[in-house]
PDB file of C-alpha atoms in Angstrom:
ATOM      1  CA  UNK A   1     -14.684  -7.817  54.699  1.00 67.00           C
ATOM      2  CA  UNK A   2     -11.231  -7.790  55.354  1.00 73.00           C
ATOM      3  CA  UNK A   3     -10.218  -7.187  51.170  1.00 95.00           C
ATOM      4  CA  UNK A   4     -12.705  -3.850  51.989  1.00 96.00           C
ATOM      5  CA  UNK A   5     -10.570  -2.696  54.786  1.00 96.00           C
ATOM      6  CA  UNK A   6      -7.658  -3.076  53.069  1.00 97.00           C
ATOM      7  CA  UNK A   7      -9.116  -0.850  49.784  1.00 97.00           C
ATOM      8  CA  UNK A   8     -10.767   1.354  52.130  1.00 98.00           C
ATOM      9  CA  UNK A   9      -7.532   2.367  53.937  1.00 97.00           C
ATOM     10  CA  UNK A  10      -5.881   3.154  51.128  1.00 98.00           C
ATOM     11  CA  UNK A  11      -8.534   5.193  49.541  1.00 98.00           C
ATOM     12  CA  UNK A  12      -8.274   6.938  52.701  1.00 98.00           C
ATOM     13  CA  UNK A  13      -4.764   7.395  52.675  1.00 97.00           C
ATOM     14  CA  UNK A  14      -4.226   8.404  48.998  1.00 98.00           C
ATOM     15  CA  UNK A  15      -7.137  10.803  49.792  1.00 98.00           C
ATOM     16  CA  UNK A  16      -4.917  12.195  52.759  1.00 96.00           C
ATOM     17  CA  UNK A  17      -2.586  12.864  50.493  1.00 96.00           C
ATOM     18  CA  UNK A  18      -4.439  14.629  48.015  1.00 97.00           C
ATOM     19  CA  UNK A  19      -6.056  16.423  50.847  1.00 95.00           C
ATOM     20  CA  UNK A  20      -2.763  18.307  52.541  1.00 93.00           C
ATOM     21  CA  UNK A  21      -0.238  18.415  49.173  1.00 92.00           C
ATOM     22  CA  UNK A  22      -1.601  20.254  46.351  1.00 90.00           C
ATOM     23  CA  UNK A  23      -2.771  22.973  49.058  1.00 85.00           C
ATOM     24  CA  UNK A  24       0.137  22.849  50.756  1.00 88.00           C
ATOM     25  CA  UNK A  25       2.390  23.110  47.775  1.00 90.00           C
ATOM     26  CA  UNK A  26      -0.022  25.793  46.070  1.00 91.00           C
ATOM     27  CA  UNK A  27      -0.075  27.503  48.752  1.00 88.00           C
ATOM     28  CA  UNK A  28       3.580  28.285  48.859  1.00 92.00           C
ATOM     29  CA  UNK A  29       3.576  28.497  45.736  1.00 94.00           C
ATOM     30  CA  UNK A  30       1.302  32.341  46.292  1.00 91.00           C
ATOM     31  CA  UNK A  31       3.288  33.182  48.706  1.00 91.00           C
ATOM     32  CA  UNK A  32       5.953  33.464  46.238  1.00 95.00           C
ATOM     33  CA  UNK A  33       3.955  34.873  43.612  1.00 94.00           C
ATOM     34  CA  UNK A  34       2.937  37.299  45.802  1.00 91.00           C
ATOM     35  CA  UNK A  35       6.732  38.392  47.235  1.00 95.00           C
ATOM     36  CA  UNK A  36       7.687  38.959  43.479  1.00 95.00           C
ATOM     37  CA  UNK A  37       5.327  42.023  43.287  1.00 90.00           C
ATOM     38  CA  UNK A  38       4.252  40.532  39.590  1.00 91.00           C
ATOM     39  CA  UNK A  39       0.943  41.009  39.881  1.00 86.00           C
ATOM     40  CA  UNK A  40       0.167  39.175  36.270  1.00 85.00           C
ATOM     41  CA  UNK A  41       2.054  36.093  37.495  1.00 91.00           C
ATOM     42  CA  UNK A  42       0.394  36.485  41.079  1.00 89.00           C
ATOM     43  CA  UNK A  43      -3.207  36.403  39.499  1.00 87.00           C
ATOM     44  CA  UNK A  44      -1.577  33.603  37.191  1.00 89.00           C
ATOM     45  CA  UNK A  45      -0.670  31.349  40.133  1.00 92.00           C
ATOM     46  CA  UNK A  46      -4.271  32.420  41.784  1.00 89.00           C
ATOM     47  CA  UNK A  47      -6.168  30.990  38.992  1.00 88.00           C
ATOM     48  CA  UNK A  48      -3.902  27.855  39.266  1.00 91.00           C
ATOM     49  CA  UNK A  49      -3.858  27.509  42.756  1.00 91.00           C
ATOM     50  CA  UNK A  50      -8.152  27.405  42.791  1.00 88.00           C
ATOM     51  CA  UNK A  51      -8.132  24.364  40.695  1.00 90.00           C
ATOM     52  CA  UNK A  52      -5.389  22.897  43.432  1.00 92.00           C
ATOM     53  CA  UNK A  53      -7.886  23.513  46.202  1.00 91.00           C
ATOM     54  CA  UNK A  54     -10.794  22.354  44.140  1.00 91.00           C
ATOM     55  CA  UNK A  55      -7.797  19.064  43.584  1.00 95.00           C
ATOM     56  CA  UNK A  56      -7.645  19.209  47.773  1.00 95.00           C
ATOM     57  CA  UNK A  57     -11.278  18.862  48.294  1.00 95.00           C
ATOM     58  CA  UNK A  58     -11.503  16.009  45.891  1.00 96.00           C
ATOM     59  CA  UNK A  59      -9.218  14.382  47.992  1.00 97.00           C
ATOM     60  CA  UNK A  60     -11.251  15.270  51.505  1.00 97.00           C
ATOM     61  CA  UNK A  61     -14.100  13.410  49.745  1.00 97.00           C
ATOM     62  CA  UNK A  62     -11.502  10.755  49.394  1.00 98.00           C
ATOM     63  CA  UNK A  63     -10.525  10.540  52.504  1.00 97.00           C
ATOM     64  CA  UNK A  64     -14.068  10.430  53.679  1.00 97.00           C
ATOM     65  CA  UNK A  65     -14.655   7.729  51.383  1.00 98.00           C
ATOM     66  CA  UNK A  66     -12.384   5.303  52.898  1.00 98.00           C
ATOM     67  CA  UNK A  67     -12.616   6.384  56.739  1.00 97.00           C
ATOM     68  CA  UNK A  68     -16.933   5.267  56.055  1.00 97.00           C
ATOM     69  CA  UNK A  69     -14.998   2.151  54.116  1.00 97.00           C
ATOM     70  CA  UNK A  70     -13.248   1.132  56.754  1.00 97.00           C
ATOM     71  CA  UNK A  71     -16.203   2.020  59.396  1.00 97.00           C
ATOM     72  CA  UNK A  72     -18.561  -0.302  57.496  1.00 96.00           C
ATOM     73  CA  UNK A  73     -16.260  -2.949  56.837  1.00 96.00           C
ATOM     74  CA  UNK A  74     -15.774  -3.385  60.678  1.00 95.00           C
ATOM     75  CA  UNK A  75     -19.435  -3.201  60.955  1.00 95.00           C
ATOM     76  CA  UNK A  76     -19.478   0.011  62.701  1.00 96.00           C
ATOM     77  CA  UNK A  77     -17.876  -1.269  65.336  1.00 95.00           C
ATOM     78  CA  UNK A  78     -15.512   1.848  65.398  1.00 95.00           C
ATOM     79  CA  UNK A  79     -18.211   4.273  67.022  1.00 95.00           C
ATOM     80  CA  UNK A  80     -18.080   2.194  70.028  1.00 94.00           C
ATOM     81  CA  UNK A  81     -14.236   3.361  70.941  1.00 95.00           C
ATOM     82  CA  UNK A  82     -13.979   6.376  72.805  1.00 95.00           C
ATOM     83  CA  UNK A  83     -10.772   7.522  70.596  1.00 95.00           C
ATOM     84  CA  UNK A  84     -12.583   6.987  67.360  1.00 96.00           C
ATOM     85  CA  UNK A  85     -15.394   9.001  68.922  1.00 96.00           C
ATOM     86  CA  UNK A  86     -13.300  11.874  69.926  1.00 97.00           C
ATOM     87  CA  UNK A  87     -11.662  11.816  65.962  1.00 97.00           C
ATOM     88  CA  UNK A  88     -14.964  11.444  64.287  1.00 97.00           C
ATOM     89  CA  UNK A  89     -15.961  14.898  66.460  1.00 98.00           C
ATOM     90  CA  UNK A  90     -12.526  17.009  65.266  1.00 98.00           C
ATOM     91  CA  UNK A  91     -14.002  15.546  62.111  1.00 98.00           C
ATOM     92  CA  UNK A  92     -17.371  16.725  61.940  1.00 97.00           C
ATOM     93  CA  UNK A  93     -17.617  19.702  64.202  1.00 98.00           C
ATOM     94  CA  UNK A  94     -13.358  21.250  63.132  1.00 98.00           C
ATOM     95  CA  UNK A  95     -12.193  20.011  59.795  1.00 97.00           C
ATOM     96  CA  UNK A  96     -15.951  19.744  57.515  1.00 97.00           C
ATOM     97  CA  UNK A  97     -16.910  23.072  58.450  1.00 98.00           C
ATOM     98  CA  UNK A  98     -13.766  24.376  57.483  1.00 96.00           C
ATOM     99  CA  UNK A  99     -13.660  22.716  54.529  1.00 96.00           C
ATOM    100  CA  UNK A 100     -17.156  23.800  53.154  1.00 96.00           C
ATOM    101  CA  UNK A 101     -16.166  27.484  54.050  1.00 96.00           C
ATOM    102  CA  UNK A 102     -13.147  26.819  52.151  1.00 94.00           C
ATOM    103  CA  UNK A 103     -15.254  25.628  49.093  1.00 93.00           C
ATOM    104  CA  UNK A 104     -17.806  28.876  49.173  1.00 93.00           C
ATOM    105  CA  UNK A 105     -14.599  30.888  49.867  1.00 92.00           C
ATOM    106  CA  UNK A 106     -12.484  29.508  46.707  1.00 89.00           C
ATOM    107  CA  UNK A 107     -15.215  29.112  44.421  1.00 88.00           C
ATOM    108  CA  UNK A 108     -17.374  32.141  44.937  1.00 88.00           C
ATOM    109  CA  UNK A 109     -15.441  35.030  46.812  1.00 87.00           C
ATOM    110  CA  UNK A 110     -12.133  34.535  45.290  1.00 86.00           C
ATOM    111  CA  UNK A 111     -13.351  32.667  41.900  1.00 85.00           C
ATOM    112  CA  UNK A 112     -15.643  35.417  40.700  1.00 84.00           C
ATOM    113  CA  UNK A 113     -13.044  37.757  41.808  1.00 84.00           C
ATOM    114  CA  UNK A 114     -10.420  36.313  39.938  1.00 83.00           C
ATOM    115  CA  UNK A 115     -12.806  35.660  36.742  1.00 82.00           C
ATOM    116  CA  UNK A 116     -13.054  39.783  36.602  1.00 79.00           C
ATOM    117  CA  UNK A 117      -9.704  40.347  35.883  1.00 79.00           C
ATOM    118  CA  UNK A 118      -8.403  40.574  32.540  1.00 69.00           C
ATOM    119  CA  UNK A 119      -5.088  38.381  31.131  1.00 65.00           C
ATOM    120  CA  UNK A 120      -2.988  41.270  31.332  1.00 65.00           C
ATOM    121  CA  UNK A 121      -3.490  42.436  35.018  1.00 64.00           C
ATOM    122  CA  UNK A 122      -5.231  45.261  37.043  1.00 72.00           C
ATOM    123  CA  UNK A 123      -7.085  44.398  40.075  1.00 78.00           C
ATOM    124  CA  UNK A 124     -10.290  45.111  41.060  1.00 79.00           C
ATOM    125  CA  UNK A 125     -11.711  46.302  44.484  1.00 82.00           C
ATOM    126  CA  UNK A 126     -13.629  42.566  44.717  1.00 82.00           C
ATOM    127  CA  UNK A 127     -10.579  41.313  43.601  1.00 84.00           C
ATOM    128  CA  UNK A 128      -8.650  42.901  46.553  1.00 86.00           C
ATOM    129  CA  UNK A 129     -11.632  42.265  49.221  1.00 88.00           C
ATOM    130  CA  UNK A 130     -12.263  38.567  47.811  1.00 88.00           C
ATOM    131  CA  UNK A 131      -8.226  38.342  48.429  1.00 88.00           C
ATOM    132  CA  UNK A 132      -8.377  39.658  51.816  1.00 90.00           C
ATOM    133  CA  UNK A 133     -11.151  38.099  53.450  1.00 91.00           C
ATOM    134  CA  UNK A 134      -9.751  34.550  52.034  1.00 90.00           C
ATOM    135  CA  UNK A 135      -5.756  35.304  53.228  1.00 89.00           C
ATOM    136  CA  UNK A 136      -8.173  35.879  56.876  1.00 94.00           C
ATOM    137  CA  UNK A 137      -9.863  33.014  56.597  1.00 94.00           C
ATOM    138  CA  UNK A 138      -6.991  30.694  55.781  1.00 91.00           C
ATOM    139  CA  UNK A 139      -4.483  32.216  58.704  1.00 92.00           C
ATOM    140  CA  UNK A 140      -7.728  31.559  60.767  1.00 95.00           C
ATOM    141  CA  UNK A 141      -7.940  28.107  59.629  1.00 95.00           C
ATOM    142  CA  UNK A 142      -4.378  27.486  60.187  1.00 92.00           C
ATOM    143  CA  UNK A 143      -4.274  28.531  63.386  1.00 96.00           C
ATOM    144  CA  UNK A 144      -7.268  26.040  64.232  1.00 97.00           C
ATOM    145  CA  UNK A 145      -5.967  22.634  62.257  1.00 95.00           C
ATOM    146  CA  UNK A 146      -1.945  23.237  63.935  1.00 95.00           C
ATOM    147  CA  UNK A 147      -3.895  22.197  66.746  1.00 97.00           C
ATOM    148  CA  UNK A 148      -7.330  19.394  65.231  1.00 97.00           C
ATOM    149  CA  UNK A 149      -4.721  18.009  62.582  1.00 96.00           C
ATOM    150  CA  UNK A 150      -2.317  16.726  65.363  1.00 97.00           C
ATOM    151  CA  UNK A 151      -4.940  15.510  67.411  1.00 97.00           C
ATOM    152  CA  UNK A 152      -6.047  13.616  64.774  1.00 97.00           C
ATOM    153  CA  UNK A 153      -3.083  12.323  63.519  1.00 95.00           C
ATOM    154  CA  UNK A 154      -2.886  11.217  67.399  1.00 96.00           C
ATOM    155  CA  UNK A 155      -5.760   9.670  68.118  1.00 96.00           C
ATOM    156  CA  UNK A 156      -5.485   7.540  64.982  1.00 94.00           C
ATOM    157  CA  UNK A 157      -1.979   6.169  65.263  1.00 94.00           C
ATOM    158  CA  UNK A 158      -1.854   5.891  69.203  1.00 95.00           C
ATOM    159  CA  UNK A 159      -5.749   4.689  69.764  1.00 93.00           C
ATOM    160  CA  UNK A 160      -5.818   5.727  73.280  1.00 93.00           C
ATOM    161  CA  UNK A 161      -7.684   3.209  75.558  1.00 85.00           C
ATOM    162  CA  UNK A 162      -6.839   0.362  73.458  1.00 77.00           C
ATOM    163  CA  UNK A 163      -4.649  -2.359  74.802  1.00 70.00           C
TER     164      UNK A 163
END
């Protein structure tokens, strides 16, 4: 069980990683696009930056992955610490319903918004609402995991009622 761990932990870390770069770097990426007032290279970088976050939510399913890896390999034990418990809730009732959100919000509002507009530019008005309501929901999100991401990252390095 102990070979599982091991593979397990590093499917969840690799997944970590996939999780926060490409969106990370994508995102900046926009921001730029968006501050050089070229609107073909801004709907350019969009199209690029979906398949990033589509990248990102590969890697949450990593990261998934190897957290139940590592659960099972210790035979569960896990659920009976109170930290774990308290990470496992940030989880499940913070970070999955974001990310599902994000998925509808990438793939259909912004996706079929960005699949209306021609190579050479001009935006449309779902264009322009798809791009709105997702620049609300991420500031919303970001707001919400500067707080659950820490906590997590907390909870899972310090353990807190462990010896």
């Amino acid at each position: 069980m102990f070979q599982l761990f091991l593979i397990a932990k590093l499917v969840h870390l690799v997944g970590l990683i996939i999780w926060i770069g490409p969106s990370l770097g994508g995102f900046w990426m926009l921001l730029q696009a968006e501050k050089s007032g070229d609107e073909r290279l801004e709907v350019w970088v969009r199209r690029r930056f979906e398949t990033l976050v589509n990248v990102e939510h590969l890697g949450l399913l990593l990261l998934l992955a190897g957290g139940i890896g590592m659960t099972y390999a210790t035979e569960w034990a896990p659920f009976k610490l109170e930290w774990f418990q308290w990470k496992l809730g940030i989880v499940v009732g913070i970070i999955l319903p974001l990310e599902v959100a994000d998925v509808a919000m990438v793939n259909f509002v912004l996706g079929r918004a960005l699949r209306e507009i021609p190579e050479s530019g001009g935006y449309s008005t779902r264009y322009l609402v798809g791009v709105r309501s997702y620049k609300r929901f991420v500031m919303a999100s970001v707001v919400i995991l500067a707080v659950a991401l820490p906590s997590i990252f907390w909870l899972a390095v310090w353990k807190p009622g462990l010896p």
